[in-house]
Short mmCIF file of N, CA and C in Angstrom, two decimals:
data_model
loop_
_atom_site.label_atom_id
_atom_site.label_comp_id
_atom_site.label_asym_id
_atom_site.label_seq_id
_atom_site.Cartn_x
_atom_site.Cartn_y
_atom_site.Cartn_z
N VAL A 1 -192.26 64.79 41.73
CA VAL A 1 -191.94 64.57 40.31
C VAL A 1 -190.85 65.69 39.72
N GLN A 2 -190.63 65.81 39.16
CA GLN A 2 -189.29 66.66 38.95
C GLN A 2 -189.27 66.86 37.12
N LEU A 3 -189.42 68.53 36.91
CA LEU A 3 -189.73 68.44 35.18
C LEU A 3 -188.18 69.16 34.90
N ALA A 4 -187.71 68.73 33.51
CA ALA A 4 -186.65 69.55 33.08
C ALA A 4 -186.89 69.48 31.52
N GLU A 5 -187.47 70.90 31.33
CA GLU A 5 -187.58 71.34 29.69
C GLU A 5 -186.43 71.52 28.91
N SER A 6 -186.17 71.15 27.56
CA SER A 6 -185.31 71.38 27.27
C SER A 6 -185.67 71.17 25.09
N GLY A 7 -184.45 72.60 24.56
CA GLY A 7 -185.25 72.46 22.87
C GLY A 7 -185.18 74.12 22.37
N GLY A 8 -185.25 74.85 23.35
CA GLY A 8 -184.97 76.29 23.10
C GLY A 8 -183.71 76.62 22.24
N GLY A 9 -184.13 78.11 21.76
CA GLY A 9 -183.25 77.93 21.66
C GLY A 9 -183.32 79.45 20.48
N LEU A 10 -182.40 80.08 19.54
CA LEU A 10 -182.72 80.75 18.80
C LEU A 10 -182.99 80.50 17.27
N VAL A 11 -184.42 81.31 17.13
CA VAL A 11 -184.48 80.71 15.80
C VAL A 11 -184.89 82.39 15.08
N PRO A 12 -185.48 82.32 13.44
CA PRO A 12 -185.73 83.73 12.75
C PRO A 12 -187.23 83.46 12.70
N ALA A 13 -187.81 84.54 12.47
CA ALA A 13 -189.11 84.35 12.60
C ALA A 13 -189.75 83.34 11.57
N GLY A 14 -190.56 82.77 12.12
CA GLY A 14 -191.19 82.01 10.53
C GLY A 14 -190.06 80.17 10.83
N GLY A 15 -189.81 80.26 11.68
CA GLY A 15 -189.01 78.80 11.88
C GLY A 15 -190.06 78.41 12.57
N SER A 16 -189.13 77.16 13.58
CA SER A 16 -190.07 75.97 14.50
C SER A 16 -188.98 75.43 15.08
N LEU A 17 -189.54 75.03 16.48
CA LEU A 17 -188.58 74.78 17.68
C LEU A 17 -189.82 73.42 18.38
N ARG A 18 -188.81 72.20 18.80
CA ARG A 18 -189.76 71.27 19.50
C ARG A 18 -189.10 71.23 21.06
N LEU A 19 -190.11 72.06 22.20
CA LEU A 19 -190.06 71.97 23.37
C LEU A 19 -189.80 70.80 23.50
N SER A 20 -188.83 70.08 24.71
CA SER A 20 -189.49 68.79 25.57
C SER A 20 -189.03 69.24 26.98
N CYS A 21 -190.23 68.42 27.43
CA CYS A 21 -190.80 68.21 29.17
C CYS A 21 -190.41 66.92 29.63
N ALA A 22 -189.23 66.95 30.37
CA ALA A 22 -188.61 65.39 30.27
C ALA A 22 -189.04 65.29 32.73
N ALA A 23 -189.80 64.18 32.53
CA ALA A 23 -190.17 64.28 33.76
C ALA A 23 -189.38 62.97 34.64
N SER A 24 -188.92 62.77 35.49
CA SER A 24 -188.41 62.49 36.19
C SER A 24 -189.27 62.05 37.79
N GLY A 25 -189.33 60.37 38.86
CA GLY A 25 -189.65 60.56 39.79
C GLY A 25 -191.09 60.67 39.84
N GLY A 26 -191.76 60.41 39.05
CA GLY A 26 -193.08 60.32 38.52
C GLY A 26 -193.76 59.33 37.12
N ILE A 27 -195.19 58.77 37.00
CA ILE A 27 -195.84 58.02 36.07
C ILE A 27 -196.27 59.56 35.46
N PHE A 28 -195.50 59.97 34.41
CA PHE A 28 -196.18 60.78 33.57
C PHE A 28 -197.68 60.84 32.88
N SER A 29 -198.21 59.17 32.91
CA SER A 29 -199.11 59.68 32.19
C SER A 29 -200.75 59.97 33.61
N ASP A 30 -199.90 59.50 34.60
CA ASP A 30 -201.10 59.78 35.83
C ASP A 30 -201.45 61.88 36.08
N TYR A 31 -200.66 62.40 35.36
CA TYR A 31 -200.10 63.89 35.33
C TYR A 31 -200.62 64.78 34.65
N ALA A 32 -201.50 65.79 34.66
CA ALA A 32 -201.96 66.60 33.65
C ALA A 32 -200.80 67.40 33.36
N VAL A 33 -200.55 68.05 32.30
CA VAL A 33 -198.93 68.77 31.63
C VAL A 33 -199.39 70.10 31.19
N ALA A 34 -198.88 70.90 31.25
CA ALA A 34 -198.86 72.39 30.56
C ALA A 34 -197.64 72.85 30.81
N TRP A 35 -198.32 73.94 29.22
CA TRP A 35 -196.87 74.54 28.98
C TRP A 35 -197.57 76.46 28.81
N PHE A 36 -196.52 76.97 30.11
CA PHE A 36 -196.23 78.65 30.40
C PHE A 36 -195.01 79.19 29.72
N ARG A 37 -195.25 80.34 29.60
CA ARG A 37 -194.41 81.35 29.14
C ARG A 37 -194.46 82.66 29.77
N ARG A 38 -193.20 82.87 29.71
CA ARG A 38 -192.75 84.12 30.22
C ARG A 38 -192.18 85.56 29.32
N GLY A 39 -192.36 86.46 27.95
CA GLY A 39 -191.99 87.13 27.74
C GLY A 39 -190.90 88.39 28.70
N PRO A 40 -190.48 89.02 28.17
CA PRO A 40 -189.14 90.04 28.68
C PRO A 40 -190.47 91.07 29.17
N GLY A 41 -190.41 90.68 30.73
CA GLY A 41 -190.98 92.43 31.28
C GLY A 41 -192.59 91.60 30.88
N LYS A 42 -192.96 90.66 30.68
CA LYS A 42 -194.45 90.38 30.90
C LYS A 42 -194.93 89.10 31.70
N GLU A 43 -196.32 89.16 32.52
CA GLU A 43 -196.81 88.49 33.73
C GLU A 43 -196.34 86.67 32.63
N ARG A 44 -196.08 85.82 33.54
CA ARG A 44 -196.06 84.70 33.22
C ARG A 44 -198.05 83.86 32.38
N ASP A 45 -197.94 83.46 31.59
CA ASP A 45 -198.99 83.39 30.57
C ASP A 45 -199.26 81.77 30.16
N PHE A 46 -200.53 81.22 30.14
CA PHE A 46 -200.49 80.11 29.59
C PHE A 46 -200.04 79.76 28.11
N VAL A 47 -199.71 78.26 28.23
CA VAL A 47 -199.90 78.16 26.69
C VAL A 47 -200.49 76.84 26.14
N SER A 48 -200.70 75.77 26.88
CA SER A 48 -201.04 74.86 26.23
C SER A 48 -201.54 73.64 27.58
N PHE A 49 -202.36 73.26 27.34
CA PHE A 49 -202.12 71.55 28.05
C PHE A 49 -202.58 70.84 27.78
N MET A 50 -202.68 69.34 28.34
CA MET A 50 -202.94 68.00 28.19
C MET A 50 -203.09 67.50 29.28
N SER A 51 -204.23 67.17 29.35
CA SER A 51 -204.59 66.01 30.45
C SER A 51 -204.63 64.42 29.42
N TRP A 52 -204.45 63.80 30.47
CA TRP A 52 -204.60 62.00 29.82
C TRP A 52 -205.76 60.82 30.55
N SER A 53 -205.75 60.17 30.73
CA SER A 53 -207.31 59.40 30.76
C SER A 53 -206.64 57.64 30.22
N GLY A 54 -205.80 56.89 30.85
CA GLY A 54 -205.78 55.55 30.62
C GLY A 54 -204.53 55.91 28.93
N SER A 55 -204.83 55.03 27.96
CA SER A 55 -203.94 55.47 26.69
C SER A 55 -204.53 56.80 26.67
N GLU A 56 -205.03 57.66 26.37
CA GLU A 56 -206.05 58.25 25.21
C GLU A 56 -206.00 59.78 26.16
N PRO A 57 -206.37 61.41 25.07
CA PRO A 57 -205.65 62.18 25.73
C PRO A 57 -207.18 62.91 25.91
N THR A 58 -207.52 63.71 27.49
CA THR A 58 -208.98 63.98 27.29
C THR A 58 -209.18 65.21 27.49
N PHE A 59 -208.57 65.97 27.08
CA PHE A 59 -208.46 67.65 27.44
C PHE A 59 -207.23 68.16 26.82
N ILE A 60 -207.36 68.35 26.19
CA ILE A 60 -206.24 69.71 25.17
C ILE A 60 -207.07 70.69 24.30
N ARG A 61 -206.11 71.99 25.61
CA ARG A 61 -206.18 73.50 24.54
C ARG A 61 -205.18 74.49 24.54
N TYR A 62 -205.45 75.15 23.86
CA TYR A 62 -204.44 76.16 23.68
C TYR A 62 -204.82 77.75 24.03
N THR A 63 -203.73 78.47 24.42
CA THR A 63 -204.43 80.00 23.99
C THR A 63 -204.25 80.37 22.99
N ASP A 64 -205.26 81.05 22.15
CA ASP A 64 -205.35 81.66 21.01
C ASP A 64 -204.28 81.79 20.37
N SER A 65 -203.48 81.88 20.31
CA SER A 65 -202.28 83.16 19.99
C SER A 65 -201.60 82.31 19.72
N ALA A 66 -201.53 80.50 20.67
CA ALA A 66 -201.02 79.21 19.77
C ALA A 66 -201.91 78.75 19.23
N LYS A 67 -202.97 78.23 18.67
CA LYS A 67 -203.33 77.63 18.18
C LYS A 67 -203.07 78.15 16.44
N GLY A 68 -203.08 76.69 15.97
CA GLY A 68 -202.83 76.43 14.69
C GLY A 68 -201.75 76.66 13.80
N ARG A 69 -200.68 76.67 15.34
CA ARG A 69 -199.48 77.29 14.98
C ARG A 69 -198.29 75.79 16.24
N PHE A 70 -199.22 75.58 17.17
CA PHE A 70 -198.27 74.72 18.55
C PHE A 70 -199.27 73.67 18.63
N THR A 71 -198.27 72.88 19.32
CA THR A 71 -198.84 71.29 18.53
C THR A 71 -198.53 70.79 20.67
N ILE A 72 -199.34 70.60 21.44
CA ILE A 72 -198.45 69.78 22.43
C ILE A 72 -199.15 68.27 21.98
N SER A 73 -197.65 67.49 22.64
CA SER A 73 -197.86 65.73 22.64
C SER A 73 -197.11 65.46 23.98
N ARG A 74 -197.30 63.92 23.77
CA ARG A 74 -196.45 62.81 25.11
C ARG A 74 -196.37 61.73 24.48
N ASP A 75 -195.11 61.70 25.22
CA ASP A 75 -194.79 60.25 25.26
C ASP A 75 -194.21 59.51 26.13
N ASN A 76 -195.80 58.71 26.81
CA ASN A 76 -195.57 57.88 28.08
C ASN A 76 -194.06 57.28 28.20
N SER A 77 -194.48 56.53 27.42
CA SER A 77 -193.26 55.77 27.27
C SER A 77 -191.80 56.29 27.62
N GLN A 78 -191.74 57.55 27.29
CA GLN A 78 -190.79 58.25 27.61
C GLN A 78 -190.39 59.17 28.71
N ASN A 79 -192.25 59.56 29.29
CA ASN A 79 -191.64 59.88 30.31
C ASN A 79 -191.54 61.69 30.44
N THR A 80 -192.11 62.09 28.69
CA THR A 80 -191.62 63.75 27.88
C THR A 80 -193.28 63.70 27.26
N VAL A 81 -193.32 65.14 27.33
CA VAL A 81 -194.62 66.05 26.65
C VAL A 81 -193.35 66.81 25.92
N TYR A 82 -194.37 67.26 24.72
CA TYR A 82 -193.41 67.85 24.13
C TYR A 82 -194.06 69.40 23.49
N LEU A 83 -193.86 70.23 23.13
CA LEU A 83 -194.76 71.74 22.25
C LEU A 83 -194.16 72.49 20.88
N GLN A 84 -194.57 71.25 20.12
CA GLN A 84 -193.95 71.89 18.52
C GLN A 84 -194.73 73.16 18.46
N MET A 85 -193.54 74.11 18.12
CA MET A 85 -194.38 75.19 17.64
C MET A 85 -193.24 75.69 16.13
N ASN A 86 -194.61 76.10 15.40
CA ASN A 86 -194.36 76.73 14.19
C ASN A 86 -194.36 77.86 14.08
N SER A 87 -194.02 78.36 12.68
CA SER A 87 -194.18 80.37 11.97
C SER A 87 -194.16 80.72 13.50
N LEU A 88 -192.55 80.37 14.32
CA LEU A 88 -192.82 81.57 15.01
C LEU A 88 -192.76 83.13 14.74
N LYS A 89 -193.20 83.89 15.43
CA LYS A 89 -193.03 84.79 15.83
C LYS A 89 -192.34 85.77 16.45
N PRO A 90 -191.81 86.86 16.65
CA PRO A 90 -190.95 87.79 17.79
C PRO A 90 -191.39 87.54 18.99
N ASP A 91 -192.93 87.87 18.74
CA ASP A 91 -194.25 87.99 20.38
C ASP A 91 -194.11 86.40 21.24
N ASP A 92 -193.52 85.66 19.97
CA ASP A 92 -193.73 84.27 20.91
C ASP A 92 -191.98 84.36 21.70
N THR A 93 -191.10 84.99 22.16
CA THR A 93 -190.41 85.10 22.42
C THR A 93 -190.12 85.33 24.35
N ALA A 94 -189.55 84.00 24.85
CA ALA A 94 -189.90 83.99 26.21
C ALA A 94 -189.18 82.67 26.98
N VAL A 95 -189.03 83.11 28.20
CA VAL A 95 -189.26 81.39 28.75
C VAL A 95 -190.42 80.40 28.68
N TYR A 96 -190.06 78.91 28.38
CA TYR A 96 -191.49 78.43 28.17
C TYR A 96 -190.68 77.11 29.70
N TYR A 97 -191.84 77.37 30.20
CA TYR A 97 -191.73 76.94 32.00
C TYR A 97 -192.61 75.37 31.43
N CYS A 98 -192.24 73.57 31.84
CA CYS A 98 -193.78 72.93 31.62
C CYS A 98 -193.88 72.92 32.98
N ALA A 99 -195.17 72.42 33.39
CA ALA A 99 -195.77 72.26 34.70
C ALA A 99 -196.51 70.71 34.60
N ALA A 100 -197.06 70.36 36.14
CA ALA A 100 -197.61 69.00 35.54
C ALA A 100 -198.77 69.15 37.52
N THR A 101 -199.52 68.80 37.65
CA THR A 101 -200.31 68.15 38.59
C THR A 101 -200.91 66.72 38.40
N PHE A 102 -200.87 66.47 39.45
CA PHE A 102 -201.32 64.46 39.52
C PHE A 102 -202.71 64.70 39.47
N ARG A 103 -203.51 63.56 38.31
CA ARG A 103 -204.30 63.63 37.75
C ARG A 103 -205.68 64.88 37.94
N GLY A 104 -204.86 65.80 37.27
CA GLY A 104 -205.79 67.01 37.22
C GLY A 104 -206.19 67.02 35.36
N VAL A 105 -207.41 67.53 35.17
CA VAL A 105 -208.39 67.08 34.40
C VAL A 105 -207.25 68.30 33.07
N GLY A 106 -206.67 69.34 33.20
CA GLY A 106 -205.96 70.05 33.09
C GLY A 106 -206.16 71.65 33.68
N SER A 107 -206.06 72.58 32.88
CA SER A 107 -206.00 74.26 33.51
C SER A 107 -205.64 74.75 33.19
N SER A 108 -205.72 76.18 32.25
CA SER A 108 -204.93 77.28 32.34
C SER A 108 -204.37 77.99 32.82
N ARG A 109 -204.49 77.77 34.82
CA ARG A 109 -204.63 78.68 36.18
C ARG A 109 -203.19 78.43 36.11
N GLU A 110 -202.13 78.99 36.60
CA GLU A 110 -200.71 78.53 37.24
C GLU A 110 -200.97 77.95 38.51
N ILE A 111 -202.00 78.36 39.67
CA ILE A 111 -202.35 77.77 40.91
C ILE A 111 -202.27 76.29 40.76
N ASP A 112 -202.81 75.65 39.86
CA ASP A 112 -203.73 74.77 39.29
C ASP A 112 -202.34 73.44 39.52
N TYR A 113 -201.35 73.84 39.34
CA TYR A 113 -200.42 72.68 39.00
C TYR A 113 -199.58 72.83 40.27
N ARG A 114 -198.47 72.27 40.80
CA ARG A 114 -198.09 72.00 42.18
C ARG A 114 -196.43 71.74 40.88
N TYR A 115 -196.01 71.22 40.37
CA TYR A 115 -194.17 70.67 39.53
C TYR A 115 -194.12 71.30 38.33
N TRP A 116 -193.26 72.28 38.76
CA TRP A 116 -192.37 73.47 38.01
C TRP A 116 -191.39 72.75 36.95
N GLY A 117 -190.83 73.47 35.96
CA GLY A 117 -189.72 72.91 35.55
C GLY A 117 -188.68 74.36 35.68
N GLN A 118 -187.23 74.16 35.54
CA GLN A 118 -186.97 75.74 35.15
C GLN A 118 -186.78 76.94 34.21
N GLY A 119 -187.72 75.97 33.19
CA GLY A 119 -187.61 76.66 32.14
C GLY A 119 -186.39 76.79 30.58
N THR A 120 -186.97 76.97 29.72
CA THR A 120 -186.14 77.02 28.82
C THR A 120 -186.91 78.30 27.54
N GLN A 121 -185.20 79.02 27.21
CA GLN A 121 -185.11 79.83 26.44
C GLN A 121 -185.58 79.88 24.88
N VAL A 122 -187.19 80.69 24.26
CA VAL A 122 -186.87 81.28 23.02
C VAL A 122 -186.33 81.76 22.29
N THR A 123 -185.89 82.54 21.92
CA THR A 123 -185.72 83.66 20.97
C THR A 123 -185.63 83.21 19.87
N VAL A 124 -187.23 83.99 19.57
CA VAL A 124 -187.08 84.70 17.80
C VAL A 124 -187.03 85.79 17.35
N SER A 125 -186.31 86.09 16.54
CA SER A 125 -185.26 87.30 15.87
C SER A 125 -186.40 87.41 14.37
N SER A 126 -186.77 88.80 14.55
CA SER A 126 -187.78 89.33 13.56
C SER A 126 -186.85 89.83 12.01
#
């Protein structure tokens, strides 16, 4: 499966962005999908994941800094996963990556994901 992120950009602090992760070459509903990010000079960190069974999500998790501000969702008909980001802060500045693993239950660990997108840049100005 191939993943392609989009939706990044430059926003002021307090603004919002919605990132998209479009999949091709596979049926997205068979995959657990996650978002990670790499800030300037930092390691790549977990942001959120969603796993799926049938037509309902099974697990949704967020890192503490994303709780209450970010929402992960998916549209299986469009083979796309979204990350709605509200109340953005300068610390959210990073390249955001989506990742997928086949029939996974979801994980916050990079090693558990086989497929990765190229990333989309999010810059939050103060």
